mmCIF file of C-alpha atoms in Angstrom:
data_model
loop_
_atom_site.group_PDB
_atom_site.id
_atom_site.type_symbol
_atom_site.label_atom_id
_atom_site.label_comp_id
_atom_site.label_asym_id
_atom_site.label_seq_id
_atom_site.Cartn_x
_atom_site.Cartn_y
_atom_site.Cartn_z
ATOM 1 C CA UNK X 1 -9.134 6.063 38.367
ATOM 2 C CA UNK X 2 -6.868 4.707 41.088
ATOM 3 C CA UNK X 3 -3.609 3.085 39.987
ATOM 4 C CA UNK X 4 0.040 2.833 40.969
ATOM 5 C CA UNK X 5 2.630 5.148 39.467
ATOM 6 C CA UNK X 6 5.032 2.240 39.012
ATOM 7 C CA UNK X 7 2.470 0.350 36.915
ATOM 8 C CA UNK X 8 1.889 3.420 34.757
ATOM 9 C CA UNK X 9 5.642 3.981 34.366
ATOM 10 C CA UNK X 10 6.262 0.346 33.409
ATOM 11 C CA UNK X 11 3.440 0.353 30.867
ATOM 12 C CA UNK X 12 3.932 3.715 29.195
ATOM 13 C CA UNK X 13 6.988 5.764 28.206
ATOM 14 C CA UNK X 14 4.729 8.814 28.505
ATOM 15 C CA UNK X 15 4.140 8.158 32.210
ATOM 16 C CA UNK X 16 7.752 7.106 32.785
ATOM 17 C CA UNK X 17 8.931 10.461 31.460
ATOM 18 C CA UNK X 18 6.267 12.347 33.387
ATOM 19 C CA UNK X 19 6.983 10.754 36.759
ATOM 20 C CA UNK X 20 10.788 10.764 36.445
ATOM 21 C CA UNK X 21 10.956 14.447 35.594
ATOM 22 C CA UNK X 22 10.400 17.662 37.470
ATOM 23 C CA UNK X 23 6.928 18.029 36.002
ATOM 24 C CA UNK X 24 4.352 19.055 38.596
ATOM 25 C CA UNK X 25 2.410 15.836 37.899
ATOM 26 C CA UNK X 26 5.322 13.785 39.251
ATOM 27 C CA UNK X 27 4.633 15.079 42.753
ATOM 28 C CA UNK X 28 0.843 15.139 42.697
ATOM 29 C CA UNK X 29 -1.352 12.288 43.963
ATOM 30 C CA UNK X 30 -3.684 12.738 40.967
ATOM 31 C CA UNK X 31 -2.982 13.346 37.298
ATOM 32 C CA UNK X 32 -5.538 14.914 34.977
ATOM 33 C CA UNK X 33 -5.542 13.379 31.506
ATOM 34 C CA UNK X 34 -7.499 15.425 29.007
ATOM 35 C CA UNK X 35 -6.617 13.461 25.873
ATOM 36 C CA UNK X 36 -9.399 10.879 26.117
ATOM 37 C CA UNK X 37 -12.666 9.973 27.804
ATOM 38 C CA UNK X 38 -12.833 8.228 31.180
ATOM 39 C CA UNK X 39 -13.995 4.902 29.703
ATOM 40 C CA UNK X 40 -10.961 4.670 27.399
ATOM 41 C CA UNK X 41 -8.551 5.609 30.187
ATOM 42 C CA UNK X 42 -10.155 3.004 32.479
ATOM 43 C CA UNK X 43 -9.745 0.354 29.771
ATOM 44 C CA UNK X 44 -6.071 1.267 29.411
ATOM 45 C CA UNK X 45 -5.424 1.179 33.158
ATOM 46 C CA UNK X 46 -7.074 -2.256 33.319
ATOM 47 C CA UNK X 47 -4.878 -3.287 30.376
ATOM 48 C CA UNK X 48 -1.757 -2.067 32.215
ATOM 49 C CA UNK X 49 -2.614 -4.340 35.142
ATOM 50 C CA UNK X 50 -3.931 -7.403 33.315
ATOM 51 C CA UNK X 51 -2.375 -7.299 29.851
ATOM 52 C CA UNK X 52 -5.850 -7.893 28.391
ATOM 53 C CA UNK X 53 -8.104 -5.482 26.531
ATOM 54 C CA UNK X 54 -11.364 -5.898 24.656
ATOM 55 C CA UNK X 55 -11.122 -4.201 21.269
ATOM 56 C CA UNK X 56 -14.314 -3.470 19.375
ATOM 57 C CA UNK X 57 -15.217 -1.477 16.300
ATOM 58 C CA UNK X 58 -16.740 1.090 18.654
ATOM 59 C CA UNK X 59 -13.622 1.670 20.766
ATOM 60 C CA UNK X 60 -10.717 1.016 18.394
ATOM 61 C CA UNK X 61 -10.375 4.598 17.170
ATOM 62 C CA UNK X 62 -10.315 6.012 20.711
ATOM 63 C CA UNK X 63 -7.790 3.371 21.744
ATOM 64 C CA UNK X 64 -5.520 4.174 18.788
ATOM 65 C CA UNK X 65 -5.539 7.876 19.691
ATOM 66 C CA UNK X 66 -4.825 7.106 23.350
ATOM 67 C CA UNK X 67 -2.091 4.601 22.429
ATOM 68 C CA UNK X 68 -0.403 7.225 20.297
ATOM 69 C CA UNK X 69 -0.568 9.795 23.100
ATOM 70 C CA UNK X 70 0.785 7.366 25.702
ATOM 71 C CA UNK X 71 3.432 5.862 23.362
ATOM 72 C CA UNK X 72 2.009 2.334 23.592
ATOM 73 C CA UNK X 73 3.646 0.882 20.491
ATOM 74 C CA UNK X 74 2.724 -2.778 21.127
ATOM 75 C CA UNK X 75 -0.922 -1.989 21.774
ATOM 76 C CA UNK X 76 -1.029 0.295 18.751
ATOM 77 C CA UNK X 77 0.314 -2.547 16.586
ATOM 78 C CA UNK X 78 -2.310 -4.911 18.021
ATOM 79 C CA UNK X 79 -5.032 -2.322 17.319
ATOM 80 C CA UNK X 80 -3.776 -2.036 13.741
ATOM 81 C CA UNK X 81 -4.138 -5.804 13.281
ATOM 82 C CA UNK X 82 -7.703 -5.587 14.577
ATOM 83 C CA UNK X 83 -8.464 -2.736 12.182
ATOM 84 C CA UNK X 84 -7.231 -4.752 9.196
ATOM 85 C CA UNK X 85 -9.618 -7.599 10.089
ATOM 86 C CA UNK X 86 -12.605 -5.252 10.286
ATOM 87 C CA UNK X 87 -12.209 -3.285 7.033
ATOM 88 C CA UNK X 88 -15.522 -2.886 5.209
ATOM 89 C CA UNK X 89 -17.277 -0.293 3.065
ATOM 90 C CA UNK X 90 -18.767 1.519 6.052
ATOM 91 C CA UNK X 91 -15.436 2.114 7.808
ATOM 92 C CA UNK X 92 -12.578 1.782 5.294
ATOM 93 C CA UNK X 93 -12.186 5.533 4.692
ATOM 94 C CA UNK X 94 -12.228 6.338 8.429
ATOM 95 C CA UNK X 95 -9.653 3.612 9.044
ATOM 96 C CA UNK X 96 -7.561 4.867 6.114
ATOM 97 C CA UNK X 97 -7.542 8.429 7.470
ATOM 98 C CA UNK X 98 -6.902 7.251 11.043
ATOM 99 C CA UNK X 99 -4.009 5.098 9.815
ATOM 100 C CA UNK X 100 -2.424 8.124 8.181
ATOM 101 C CA UNK X 101 -2.988 10.336 11.219
ATOM 102 C CA UNK X 102 -1.416 7.870 13.660
ATOM 103 C CA UNK X 103 1.224 6.365 11.350
ATOM 104 C CA UNK X 104 -0.239 2.870 11.228
ATOM 105 C CA UNK X 105 1.791 1.879 8.194
ATOM 106 C CA UNK X 106 0.592 -1.728 8.227
ATOM 107 C CA UNK X 107 -3.078 -0.636 7.999
ATOM 108 C CA UNK X 108 -2.798 1.870 5.135
ATOM 109 C CA UNK X 109 -2.206 -0.639 2.264
ATOM 110 C CA UNK X 110 -5.151 -2.949 3.087
ATOM 111 C CA UNK X 111 -7.475 0.048 3.539
ATOM 112 C CA UNK X 112 -6.347 1.533 0.238
ATOM 113 C CA UNK X 113 -6.725 -1.817 -1.516
ATOM 114 C CA UNK X 114 -10.279 -2.119 -0.208
ATOM 115 C CA UNK X 115 -11.147 1.445 -1.242
ATOM 116 C CA UNK X 116 -9.761 0.859 -4.733
ATOM 117 C CA UNK X 117 -11.529 -2.439 -5.311
ATOM 118 C CA UNK X 118 -14.861 -1.219 -3.875
ATOM 119 C CA UNK X 119 -14.689 2.427 -4.992
ATOM 120 C CA UNK X 120 -18.275 2.784 -6.217
ATOM 121 C CA UNK X 121 -19.746 1.078 -3.170
ATOM 122 C CA UNK X 122 -17.573 3.011 -0.710
ATOM 123 C CA UNK X 123 -18.147 6.405 -2.286
ATOM 124 C CA UNK X 124 -21.883 5.796 -2.757
ATOM 125 C CA UNK X 125 -22.630 4.479 0.740
ATOM 126 C CA UNK X 126 -20.514 6.795 2.851
ATOM 127 C CA UNK X 127 -19.807 10.485 2.981
ATOM 128 C CA UNK X 128 -16.506 9.834 4.783
ATOM 129 C CA UNK X 129 -14.642 10.283 1.490
ATOM 130 C CA UNK X 130 -15.582 13.967 1.620
ATOM 131 C CA UNK X 131 -13.087 14.269 4.504
ATOM 132 C CA UNK X 132 -10.153 12.750 2.623
ATOM 133 C CA UNK X 133 -7.197 15.062 2.307
ATOM 134 C CA UNK X 134 -6.170 16.200 -1.141
ATOM 135 C CA UNK X 135 -3.136 13.924 -0.997
ATOM 136 C CA UNK X 136 -5.233 10.918 0.032
ATOM 137 C CA UNK X 137 -7.765 11.476 -2.753
ATOM 138 C CA UNK X 138 -4.965 11.881 -5.313
ATOM 139 C CA UNK X 139 -3.527 8.558 -4.114
ATOM 140 C CA UNK X 140 -6.876 6.858 -4.725
ATOM 141 C CA UNK X 141 -7.595 8.481 -8.087
ATOM 142 C CA UNK X 142 -4.124 7.951 -9.512
ATOM 143 C CA UNK X 143 -3.933 4.248 -8.660
ATOM 144 C CA UNK X 144 -4.358 1.935 -11.657
ATOM 145 C CA UNK X 145 -6.080 -0.542 -9.343
ATOM 146 C CA UNK X 146 -9.121 1.730 -9.030
ATOM 147 C CA UNK X 147 -12.252 -0.244 -9.909
ATOM 148 C CA UNK X 148 -15.306 1.968 -10.414
ATOM 149 C CA UNK X 149 -18.768 1.477 -11.815
ATOM 150 C CA UNK X 150 -17.704 3.900 -14.565
ATOM 151 C CA UNK X 151 -15.611 7.050 -14.944
ATOM 152 C CA UNK X 152 -18.746 9.187 -14.711
ATOM 153 C CA UNK X 153 -19.077 7.987 -11.120
ATOM 154 C CA UNK X 154 -15.453 8.933 -10.414
ATOM 155 C CA UNK X 155 -16.056 12.384 -11.892
ATOM 156 C CA UNK X 156 -19.182 12.933 -9.781
ATOM 157 C CA UNK X 157 -17.317 11.763 -6.664
ATOM 158 C CA UNK X 158 -14.545 14.302 -7.276
ATOM 159 C CA UNK X 159 -17.162 16.967 -7.926
ATOM 160 C CA UNK X 160 -18.840 16.174 -4.571
ATOM 161 C CA UNK X 161 -15.468 16.219 -2.780
ATOM 162 C CA UNK X 162 -14.666 19.674 -4.182
ATOM 163 C CA UNK X 163 -18.131 21.066 -3.417
ATOM 164 C CA UNK X 164 -17.961 19.812 0.177
ATOM 165 C CA UNK X 165 -15.402 22.534 0.940
ATOM 166 C CA UNK X 166 -15.693 24.722 -2.132
ATOM 167 C CA UNK X 167 -13.888 27.705 -0.662
ATOM 168 C CA UNK X 168 -10.703 25.717 -0.010
ATOM 169 C CA UNK X 169 -10.976 23.123 -2.789
ATOM 170 C CA UNK X 170 -12.239 24.957 -5.869
ATOM 171 C CA UNK X 171 -8.692 25.335 -7.178
ATOM 172 C CA UNK X 172 -8.129 21.580 -6.804
ATOM 173 C CA UNK X 173 -10.794 20.456 -9.267
ATOM 174 C CA UNK X 174 -8.585 20.726 -12.361
ATOM 175 C CA UNK X 175 -5.799 18.742 -10.673
ATOM 176 C CA UNK X 176 -8.251 16.042 -9.579
ATOM 177 C CA UNK X 177 -10.046 15.980 -12.931
ATOM 178 C CA UNK X 178 -6.719 15.360 -14.665
ATOM 179 C CA UNK X 179 -6.605 11.993 -12.873
ATOM 180 C CA UNK X 180 -9.950 10.897 -14.301
ATOM 181 C CA UNK X 181 -9.913 8.844 -17.494
ATOM 182 C CA UNK X 182 -11.972 11.055 -19.822
ATOM 183 C CA UNK X 183 -11.943 8.572 -22.738
ATOM 184 C CA UNK X 184 -14.134 6.304 -20.591
ATOM 185 C CA UNK X 185 -16.819 8.934 -19.894
ATOM 186 C CA UNK X 186 -20.305 8.340 -21.234
ATOM 187 C CA UNK X 187 -21.255 10.575 -24.156
ATOM 188 C CA UNK X 188 -23.862 12.267 -21.975
ATOM 189 C CA UNK X 189 -21.362 13.348 -19.316
ATOM 190 C CA UNK X 190 -18.723 14.236 -21.876
ATOM 191 C CA UNK X 191 -21.187 16.602 -23.548
ATOM 192 C CA UNK X 192 -22.067 18.113 -20.161
ATOM 193 C CA UNK X 193 -18.401 18.602 -19.201
ATOM 194 C CA UNK X 194 -17.575 20.210 -22.549
ATOM 195 C CA UNK X 195 -20.380 22.736 -22.106
#
């Protein structure tokens, strides 16, 4: 993708550091970027020249990753605002995990709020919750704002999360189960758990 070094340096601290140092890339006519696909890089180069970028639900995650790599703080903030506007059951867990990974502090609370208030729907319709880290799942389960169909559903969700990676998570079940409100279990599940 043809572009001017000065434009890249002005747009990105990553490129400014690269081209002002003794790195081999500073003297080469071409730079290989292996952090993203060609379409995302082309969008970013166009953005560097025009100041405009089309953000969609399909490209936002790639753009966030690229923005992090290239140290594009303003774009990353703009992407975070877009993410907040698009939170729904189908994507809230992915956005929550992405927000943690790339330190999008302004996106984490609205994602968590959505997950908590739509817990049953989110955990029933998507398997993304199976990829939550232990810390992230503890955050969800321990929040008093958690609204679930019933505690049986919460128990079964934790059980599925543990079984998804049984080898690494089997020791976590007791810790997770301690966060479930056993007094609100149905008699049927309570009898099953006791046995």
